[in-house]
Each structure stands twice: as C-alpha cells, then as structure tokens.
PDB file of C-alpha atoms in Angstrom:
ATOM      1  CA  UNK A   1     115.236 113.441  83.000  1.00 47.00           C
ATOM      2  CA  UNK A   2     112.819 110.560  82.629  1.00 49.00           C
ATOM      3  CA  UNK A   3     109.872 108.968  84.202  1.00 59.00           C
ATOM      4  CA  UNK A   4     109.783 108.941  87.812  1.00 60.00           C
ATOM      5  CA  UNK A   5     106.453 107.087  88.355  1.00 57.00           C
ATOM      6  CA  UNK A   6     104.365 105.128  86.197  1.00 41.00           C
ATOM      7  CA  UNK A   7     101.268 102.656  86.087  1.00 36.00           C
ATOM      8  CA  UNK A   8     100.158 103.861  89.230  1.00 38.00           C
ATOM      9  CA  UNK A   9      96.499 103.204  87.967  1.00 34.00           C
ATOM     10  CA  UNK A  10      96.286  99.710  87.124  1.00 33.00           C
ATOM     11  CA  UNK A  11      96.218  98.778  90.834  1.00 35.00           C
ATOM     12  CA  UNK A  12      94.536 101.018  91.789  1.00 33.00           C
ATOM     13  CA  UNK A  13      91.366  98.734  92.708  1.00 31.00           C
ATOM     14  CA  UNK A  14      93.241  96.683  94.444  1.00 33.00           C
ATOM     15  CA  UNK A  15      94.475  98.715  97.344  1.00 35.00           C
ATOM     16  CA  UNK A  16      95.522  95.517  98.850  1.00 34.00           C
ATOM     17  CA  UNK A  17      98.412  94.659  96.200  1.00 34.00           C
ATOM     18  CA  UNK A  18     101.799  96.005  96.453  1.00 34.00           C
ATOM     19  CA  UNK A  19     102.554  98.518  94.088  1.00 33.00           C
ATOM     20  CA  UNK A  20     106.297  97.920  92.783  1.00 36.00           C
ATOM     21  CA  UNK A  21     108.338 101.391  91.749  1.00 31.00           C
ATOM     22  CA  UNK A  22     111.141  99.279  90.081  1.00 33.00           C
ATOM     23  CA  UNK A  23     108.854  98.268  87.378  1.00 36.00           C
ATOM     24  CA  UNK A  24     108.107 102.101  85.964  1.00 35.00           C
ATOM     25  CA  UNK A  25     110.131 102.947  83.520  1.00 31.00           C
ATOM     26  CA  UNK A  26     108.101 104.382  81.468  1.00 34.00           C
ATOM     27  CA  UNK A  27     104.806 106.588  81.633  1.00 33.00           C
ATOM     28  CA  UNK A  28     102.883 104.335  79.474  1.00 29.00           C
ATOM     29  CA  UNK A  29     104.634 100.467  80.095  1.00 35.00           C
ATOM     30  CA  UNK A  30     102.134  97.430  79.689  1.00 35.00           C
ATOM     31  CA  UNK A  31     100.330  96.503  82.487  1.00 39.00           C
ATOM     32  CA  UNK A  32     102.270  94.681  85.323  1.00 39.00           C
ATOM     33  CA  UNK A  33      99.386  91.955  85.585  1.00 42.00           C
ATOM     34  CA  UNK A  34      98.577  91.917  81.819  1.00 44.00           C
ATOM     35  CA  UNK A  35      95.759  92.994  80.002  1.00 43.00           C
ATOM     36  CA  UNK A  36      92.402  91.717  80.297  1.00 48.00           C
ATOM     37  CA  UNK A  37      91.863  89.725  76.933  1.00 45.00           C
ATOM     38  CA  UNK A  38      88.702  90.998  76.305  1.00 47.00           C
ATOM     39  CA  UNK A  39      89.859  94.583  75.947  1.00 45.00           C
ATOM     40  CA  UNK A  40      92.660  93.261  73.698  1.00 39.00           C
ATOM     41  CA  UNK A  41      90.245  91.690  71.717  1.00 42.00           C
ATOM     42  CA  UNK A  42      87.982  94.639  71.595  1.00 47.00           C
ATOM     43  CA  UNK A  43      90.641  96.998  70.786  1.00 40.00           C
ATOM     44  CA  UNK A  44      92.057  94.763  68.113  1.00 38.00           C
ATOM     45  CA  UNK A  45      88.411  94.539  66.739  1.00 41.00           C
ATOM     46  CA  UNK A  46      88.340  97.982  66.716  1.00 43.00           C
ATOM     47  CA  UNK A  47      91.804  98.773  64.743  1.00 40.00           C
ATOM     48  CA  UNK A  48      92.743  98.485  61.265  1.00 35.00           C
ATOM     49  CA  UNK A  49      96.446  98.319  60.908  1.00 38.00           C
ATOM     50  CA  UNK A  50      97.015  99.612  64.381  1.00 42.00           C
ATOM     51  CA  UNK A  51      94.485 102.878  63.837  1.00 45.00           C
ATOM     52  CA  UNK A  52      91.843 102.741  66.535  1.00 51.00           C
ATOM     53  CA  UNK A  53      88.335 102.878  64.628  1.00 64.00           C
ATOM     54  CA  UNK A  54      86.668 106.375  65.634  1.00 74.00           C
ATOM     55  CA  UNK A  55      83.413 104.938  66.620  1.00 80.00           C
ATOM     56  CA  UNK A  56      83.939 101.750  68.413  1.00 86.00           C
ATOM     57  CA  UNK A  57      86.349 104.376  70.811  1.00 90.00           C
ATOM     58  CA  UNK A  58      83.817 107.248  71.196  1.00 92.00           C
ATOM     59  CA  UNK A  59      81.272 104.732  72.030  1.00 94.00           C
ATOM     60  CA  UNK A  60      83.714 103.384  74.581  1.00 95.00           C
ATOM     61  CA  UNK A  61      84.376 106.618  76.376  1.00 94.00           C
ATOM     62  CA  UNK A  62      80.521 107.955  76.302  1.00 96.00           C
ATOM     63  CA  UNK A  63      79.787 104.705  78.144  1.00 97.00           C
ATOM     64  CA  UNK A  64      82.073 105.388  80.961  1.00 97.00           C
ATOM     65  CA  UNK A  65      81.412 109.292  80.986  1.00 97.00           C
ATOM     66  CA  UNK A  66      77.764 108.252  81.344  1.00 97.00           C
ATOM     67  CA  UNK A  67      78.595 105.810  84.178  1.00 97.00           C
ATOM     68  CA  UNK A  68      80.304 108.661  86.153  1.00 98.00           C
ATOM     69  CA  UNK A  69      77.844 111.490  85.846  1.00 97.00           C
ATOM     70  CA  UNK A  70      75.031 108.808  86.502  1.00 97.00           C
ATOM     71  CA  UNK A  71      76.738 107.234  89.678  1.00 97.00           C
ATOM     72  CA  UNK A  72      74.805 107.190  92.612  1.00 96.00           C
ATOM     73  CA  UNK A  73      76.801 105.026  94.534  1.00 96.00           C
ATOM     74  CA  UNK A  74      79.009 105.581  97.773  1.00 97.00           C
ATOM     75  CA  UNK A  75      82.500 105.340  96.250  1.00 98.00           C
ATOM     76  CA  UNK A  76      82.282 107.354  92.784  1.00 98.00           C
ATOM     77  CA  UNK A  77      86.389 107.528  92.478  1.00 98.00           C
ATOM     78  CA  UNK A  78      85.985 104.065  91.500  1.00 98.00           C
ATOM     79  CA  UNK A  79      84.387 104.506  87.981  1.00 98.00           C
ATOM     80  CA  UNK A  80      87.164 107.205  87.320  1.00 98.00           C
ATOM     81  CA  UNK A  81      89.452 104.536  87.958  1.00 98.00           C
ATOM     82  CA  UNK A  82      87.919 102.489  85.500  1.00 98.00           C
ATOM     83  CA  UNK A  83      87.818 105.292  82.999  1.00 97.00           C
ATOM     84  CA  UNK A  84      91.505 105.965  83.336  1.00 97.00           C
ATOM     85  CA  UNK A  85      92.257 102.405  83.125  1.00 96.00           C
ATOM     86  CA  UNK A  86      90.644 101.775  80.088  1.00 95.00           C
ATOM     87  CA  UNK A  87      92.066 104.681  78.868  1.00 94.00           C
ATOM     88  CA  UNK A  88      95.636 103.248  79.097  1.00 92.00           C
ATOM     89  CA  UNK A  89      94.468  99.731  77.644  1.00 91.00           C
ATOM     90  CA  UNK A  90      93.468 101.247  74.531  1.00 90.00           C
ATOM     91  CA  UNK A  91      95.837 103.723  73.908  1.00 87.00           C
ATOM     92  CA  UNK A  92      98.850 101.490  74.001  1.00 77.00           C
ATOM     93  CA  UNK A  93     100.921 103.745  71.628  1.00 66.00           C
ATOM     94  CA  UNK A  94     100.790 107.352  70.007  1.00 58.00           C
ATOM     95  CA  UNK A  95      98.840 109.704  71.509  1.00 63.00           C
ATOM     96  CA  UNK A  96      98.257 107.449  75.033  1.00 69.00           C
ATOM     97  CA  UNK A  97      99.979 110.566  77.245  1.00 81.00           C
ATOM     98  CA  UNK A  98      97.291 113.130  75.250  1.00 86.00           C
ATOM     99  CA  UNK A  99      94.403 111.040  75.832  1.00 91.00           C
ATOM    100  CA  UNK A 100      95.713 110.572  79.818  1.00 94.00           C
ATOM    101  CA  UNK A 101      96.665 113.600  80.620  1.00 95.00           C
ATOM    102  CA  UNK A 102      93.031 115.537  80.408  1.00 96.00           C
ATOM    103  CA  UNK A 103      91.303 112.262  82.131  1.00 97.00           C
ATOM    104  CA  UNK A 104      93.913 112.703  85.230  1.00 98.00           C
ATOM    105  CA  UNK A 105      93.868 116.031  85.580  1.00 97.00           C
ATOM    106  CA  UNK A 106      89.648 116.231  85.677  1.00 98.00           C
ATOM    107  CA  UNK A 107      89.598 113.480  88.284  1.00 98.00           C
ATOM    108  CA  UNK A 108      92.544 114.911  90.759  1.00 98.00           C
ATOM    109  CA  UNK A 109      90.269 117.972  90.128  1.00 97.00           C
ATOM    110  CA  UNK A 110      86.457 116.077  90.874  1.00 98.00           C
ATOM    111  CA  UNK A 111      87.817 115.175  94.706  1.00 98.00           C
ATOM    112  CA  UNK A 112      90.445 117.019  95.507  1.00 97.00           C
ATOM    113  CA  UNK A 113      87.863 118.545  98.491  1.00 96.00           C
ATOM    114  CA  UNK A 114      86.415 115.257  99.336  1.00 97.00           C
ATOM    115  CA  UNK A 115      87.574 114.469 102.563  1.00 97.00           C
ATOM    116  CA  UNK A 116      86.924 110.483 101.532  1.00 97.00           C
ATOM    117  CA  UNK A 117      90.255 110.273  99.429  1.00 98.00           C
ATOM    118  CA  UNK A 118      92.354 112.529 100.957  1.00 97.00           C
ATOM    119  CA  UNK A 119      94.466 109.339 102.549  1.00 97.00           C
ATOM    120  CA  UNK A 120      93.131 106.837  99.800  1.00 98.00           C
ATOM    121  CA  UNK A 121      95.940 104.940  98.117  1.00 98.00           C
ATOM    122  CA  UNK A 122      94.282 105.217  94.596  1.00 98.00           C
ATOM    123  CA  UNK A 123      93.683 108.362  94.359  1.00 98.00           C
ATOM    124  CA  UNK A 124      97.127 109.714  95.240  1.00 98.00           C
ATOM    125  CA  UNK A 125      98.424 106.848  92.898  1.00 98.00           C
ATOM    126  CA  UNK A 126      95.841 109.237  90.236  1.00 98.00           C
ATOM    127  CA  UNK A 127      98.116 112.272  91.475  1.00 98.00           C
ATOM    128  CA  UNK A 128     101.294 110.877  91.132  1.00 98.00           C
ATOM    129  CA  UNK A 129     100.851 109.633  87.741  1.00 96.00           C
ATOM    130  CA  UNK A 130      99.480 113.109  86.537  1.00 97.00           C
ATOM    131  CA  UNK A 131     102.273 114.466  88.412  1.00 97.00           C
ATOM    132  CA  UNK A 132     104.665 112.130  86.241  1.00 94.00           C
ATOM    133  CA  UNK A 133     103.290 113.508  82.914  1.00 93.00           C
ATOM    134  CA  UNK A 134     103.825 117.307  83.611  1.00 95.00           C
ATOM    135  CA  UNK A 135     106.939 118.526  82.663  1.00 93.00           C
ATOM    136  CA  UNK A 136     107.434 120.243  86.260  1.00 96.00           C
ATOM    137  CA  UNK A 137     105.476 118.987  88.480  1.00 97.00           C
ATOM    138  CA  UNK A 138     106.946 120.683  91.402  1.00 97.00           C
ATOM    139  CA  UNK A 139     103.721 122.639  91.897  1.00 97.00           C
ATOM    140  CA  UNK A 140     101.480 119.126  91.811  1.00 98.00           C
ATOM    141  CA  UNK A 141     103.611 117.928  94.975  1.00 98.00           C
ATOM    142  CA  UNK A 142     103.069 121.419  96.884  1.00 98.00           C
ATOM    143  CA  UNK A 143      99.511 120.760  96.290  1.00 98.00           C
ATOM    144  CA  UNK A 144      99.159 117.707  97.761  1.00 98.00           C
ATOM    145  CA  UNK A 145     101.033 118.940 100.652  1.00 98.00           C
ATOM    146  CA  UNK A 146      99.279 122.316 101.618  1.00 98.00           C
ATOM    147  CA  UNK A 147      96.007 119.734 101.125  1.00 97.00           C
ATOM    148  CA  UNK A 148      97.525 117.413 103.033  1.00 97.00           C
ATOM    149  CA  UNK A 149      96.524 114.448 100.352  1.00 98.00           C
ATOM    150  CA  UNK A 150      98.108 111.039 100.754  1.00 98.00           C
ATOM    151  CA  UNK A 151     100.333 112.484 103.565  1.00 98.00           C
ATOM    152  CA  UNK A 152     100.046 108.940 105.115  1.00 98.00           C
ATOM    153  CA  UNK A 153     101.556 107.174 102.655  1.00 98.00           C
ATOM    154  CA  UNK A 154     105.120 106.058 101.619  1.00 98.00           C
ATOM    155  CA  UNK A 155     104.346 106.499  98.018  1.00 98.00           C
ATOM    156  CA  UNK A 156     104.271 109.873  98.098  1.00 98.00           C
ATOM    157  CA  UNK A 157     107.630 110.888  99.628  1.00 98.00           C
ATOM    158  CA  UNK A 158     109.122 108.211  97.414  1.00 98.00           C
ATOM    159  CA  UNK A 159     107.824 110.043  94.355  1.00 98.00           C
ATOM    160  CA  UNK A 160     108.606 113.289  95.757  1.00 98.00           C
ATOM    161  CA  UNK A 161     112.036 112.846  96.651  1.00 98.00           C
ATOM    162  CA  UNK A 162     113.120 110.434  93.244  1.00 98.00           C
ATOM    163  CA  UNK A 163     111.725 113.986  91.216  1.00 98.00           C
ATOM    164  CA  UNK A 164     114.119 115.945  93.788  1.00 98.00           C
ATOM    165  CA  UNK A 165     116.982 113.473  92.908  1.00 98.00           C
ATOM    166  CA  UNK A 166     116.413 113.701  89.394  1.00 97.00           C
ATOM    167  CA  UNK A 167     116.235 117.241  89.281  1.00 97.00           C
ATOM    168  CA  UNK A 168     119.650 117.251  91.774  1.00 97.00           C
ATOM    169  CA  UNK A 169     117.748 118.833  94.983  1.00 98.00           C
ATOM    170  CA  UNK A 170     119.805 116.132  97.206  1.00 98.00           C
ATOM    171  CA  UNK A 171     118.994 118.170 100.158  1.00 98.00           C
ATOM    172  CA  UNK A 172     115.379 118.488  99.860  1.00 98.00           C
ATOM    173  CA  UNK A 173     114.931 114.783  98.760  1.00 98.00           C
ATOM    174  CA  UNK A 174     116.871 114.050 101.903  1.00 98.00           C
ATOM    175  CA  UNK A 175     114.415 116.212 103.847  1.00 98.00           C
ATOM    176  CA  UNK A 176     111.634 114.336 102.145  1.00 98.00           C
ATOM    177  CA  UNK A 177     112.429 110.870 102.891  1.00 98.00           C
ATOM    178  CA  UNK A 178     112.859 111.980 106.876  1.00 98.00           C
ATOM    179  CA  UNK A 179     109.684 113.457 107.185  1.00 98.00           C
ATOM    180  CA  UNK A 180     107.408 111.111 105.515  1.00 98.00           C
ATOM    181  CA  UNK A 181     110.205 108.135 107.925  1.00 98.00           C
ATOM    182  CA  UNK A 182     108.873 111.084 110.841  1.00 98.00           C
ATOM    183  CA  UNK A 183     105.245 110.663 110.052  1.00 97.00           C
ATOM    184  CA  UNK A 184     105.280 106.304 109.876  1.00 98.00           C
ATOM    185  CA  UNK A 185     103.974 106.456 106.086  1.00 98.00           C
ATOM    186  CA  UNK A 186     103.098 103.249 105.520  1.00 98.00           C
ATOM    187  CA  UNK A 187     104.946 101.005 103.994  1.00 98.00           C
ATOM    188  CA  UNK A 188     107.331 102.459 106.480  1.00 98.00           C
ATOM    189  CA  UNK A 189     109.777 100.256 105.766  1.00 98.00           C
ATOM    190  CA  UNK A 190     109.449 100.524 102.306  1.00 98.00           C
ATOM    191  CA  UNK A 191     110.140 104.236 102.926  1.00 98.00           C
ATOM    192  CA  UNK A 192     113.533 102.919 104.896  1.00 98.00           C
ATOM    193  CA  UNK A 193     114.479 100.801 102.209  1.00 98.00           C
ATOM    194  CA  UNK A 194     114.146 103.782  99.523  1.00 98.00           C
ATOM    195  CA  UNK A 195     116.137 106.240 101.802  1.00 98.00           C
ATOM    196  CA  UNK A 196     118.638 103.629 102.413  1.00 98.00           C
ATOM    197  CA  UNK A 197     119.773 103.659  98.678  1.00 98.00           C
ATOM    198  CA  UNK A 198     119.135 106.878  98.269  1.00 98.00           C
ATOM    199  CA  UNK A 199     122.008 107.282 101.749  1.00 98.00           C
ATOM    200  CA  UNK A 200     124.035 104.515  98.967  1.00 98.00           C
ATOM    201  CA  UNK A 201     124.408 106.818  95.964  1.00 97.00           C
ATOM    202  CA  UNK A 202     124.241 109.895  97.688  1.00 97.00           C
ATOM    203  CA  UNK A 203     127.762 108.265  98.820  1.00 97.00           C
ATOM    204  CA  UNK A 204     128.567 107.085  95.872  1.00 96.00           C
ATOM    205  CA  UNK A 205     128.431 110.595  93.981  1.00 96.00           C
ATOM    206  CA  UNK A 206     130.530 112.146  96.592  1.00 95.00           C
ATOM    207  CA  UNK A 207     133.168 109.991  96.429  1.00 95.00           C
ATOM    208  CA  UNK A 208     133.094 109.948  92.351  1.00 94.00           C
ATOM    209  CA  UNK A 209     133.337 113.714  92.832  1.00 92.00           C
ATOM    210  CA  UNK A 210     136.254 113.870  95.847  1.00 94.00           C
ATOM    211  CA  UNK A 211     137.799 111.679  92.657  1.00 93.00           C
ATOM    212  CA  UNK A 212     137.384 113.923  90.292  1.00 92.00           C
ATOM    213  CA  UNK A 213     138.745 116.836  92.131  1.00 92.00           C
ATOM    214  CA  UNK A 214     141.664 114.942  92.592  1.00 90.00           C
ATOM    215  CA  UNK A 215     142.433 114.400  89.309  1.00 88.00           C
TER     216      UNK A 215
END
C-alpha cells in the first residue's frame, strides 16, 4: 500500500514551520531542509565505502542516551527529538526503518501520560511516523484517540483518514475528515483542503466504476 506519512521528525523543533504531506513519499526521504553539513561530514568520516564505522556510531548514540536520562530540564521531549533526528541523518540507507522503529516506539511510550504533549505538534508528528512504519497501524490511531493525543490537530485526521483510503475504508475516512472539520483542528483549512480532494476522487472512482458496470 505505501507510505502514508513520512519525515514527520525533522520539523519537529520547529513547531512554527509548515509541515508539507505532499513531500512524503517515502518513510525514510532526505530531509526537506537538507542536512546539516556537519553530520554529513561526520557520518562520511565515519563510513568506509558506505559501512557506518561501529564506534564512531555507538559513541554517537551513548551521547544522546546520556543526554536524555541526565535531562533536568522543563521540556525533555526535546532531546528525544534530537535522538530520533540524528537517527534518520545517519542511517540514510539499509537498516534506517530498524534503527527508527525501536527509538519511536520508546519515546511515544516515555510521554504518552504526560499531560504536556498530549496536544504538542511534535510529538504526535513522533506518533504518526511510528504509526507509518507498522504494518497495521490501525491500533496506533485508536490509541491516540481513546488518549485523546493530538486531537487538536489537522495532522492527525489527515493521516488517519489517507491510511483509511489506502486500505479502501471510504466511509470511515469520510467520517474522519468531518470530525476532526467538527472539532476546528488546526490547520482547519488545511483539513478542508484534504477533504476536498478526498470529495474529488471519491467522485472520480464512482464514476470509473458506474463505467465499468456499463461495459
């Protein structure tokens, strides 16, 4: 079926920017902004014909799983961010989704009863891209529902309902664009605009299938 969401991290401390669904088409894409030369240049220094140097890596990812169990300061999710963002720099290729996958999965996990991110941008941006590397991850949505995590935001009914499309549950990612219209997620017209062309080829498929039936 494909990706449905992707580089949701890169952003995410920069709550400010707009984050741009057309531009994830893949889990693991290159940044939208680019990467920061100095990690290219310390992953290249750490690779010898594209295989990432044990050592220079581990050293890497000690220093940022000291950072987090260390932190004393009032907005920890931030280091995670870091974490998982460095994560996808140096990855770039085999093995990125294995190395991901475990560092989303323990930070949805390390707040998901901290009242401080339940309507944080960047951390449901942290859900929906560990959402986006699960096979099904029907059960990750329900979740954040019963939780009521990033309820207030657009990006989540967008995600939801594009997995319902893909997955041909028209009905319920009709019902999902409504309620999250219902609730003013913000963007809310961002939301519109997503519904709207979902409305388009929702069209579109039942008048290619009123054609087929005809012939």
């Amino acid at each position: 079926q494909g990706s449905f969401v992707c580089g949701a991290t890169e952003q995410a401390v920069e709550p400010k920017q707009k984050f741009d669904w057309e531009e994830c088409k893949e889990n693991f894409q290159p940044v939208k902004d680019g990467r920061k030369p100095g990690v290219l240049s310390n992953c290249t220094s750490k690779c010898t014909k594209g295989v990432l140097q044990p050592k220079g890596v581990e050293n890497e990812r000690r220093r940022f799983v000291d950072a987090i169990e260390g932190y004393q300061g009032p907005d920890p999710l931030e280091t995670w961010l870091d974490y998982i963002k460095w994560t996808k720099d140096t990855f770039v290729s085999g093995g990125a989704k294995s190395e991901l996958l475990p560092l989303l999965e323990k930070c949805t996990r390390e707040f998901h009863k901290d009242d401080r991110y339940k309507d944080d941008i960047r951390y449901l941006r942290v859900w929906i891209q560990y959402a986006d590397c699960l096979p099904d991850p029907s059960d990750v949505f329900s979740f954040l529902m019963d939780h009521d995590i990033g309820q207030g935001h657009s990006l989540f009914y967008i995600a939801y309902a594009t997995f319902c499309e893909l997955t041909r549950n028209y009905a319920v990612a009709d019902s999902t664009y409504q309620k999250g219209i219902e609730k003013k997620a913000v963007p809310v017209d961002r939301l519109e605009q997503k519904f709207s062309e979902f409305q388009h080829r929702m069209v579109r498929r039942i008048q290619r299938k009123a054609a087929e039936e005809q012939q």
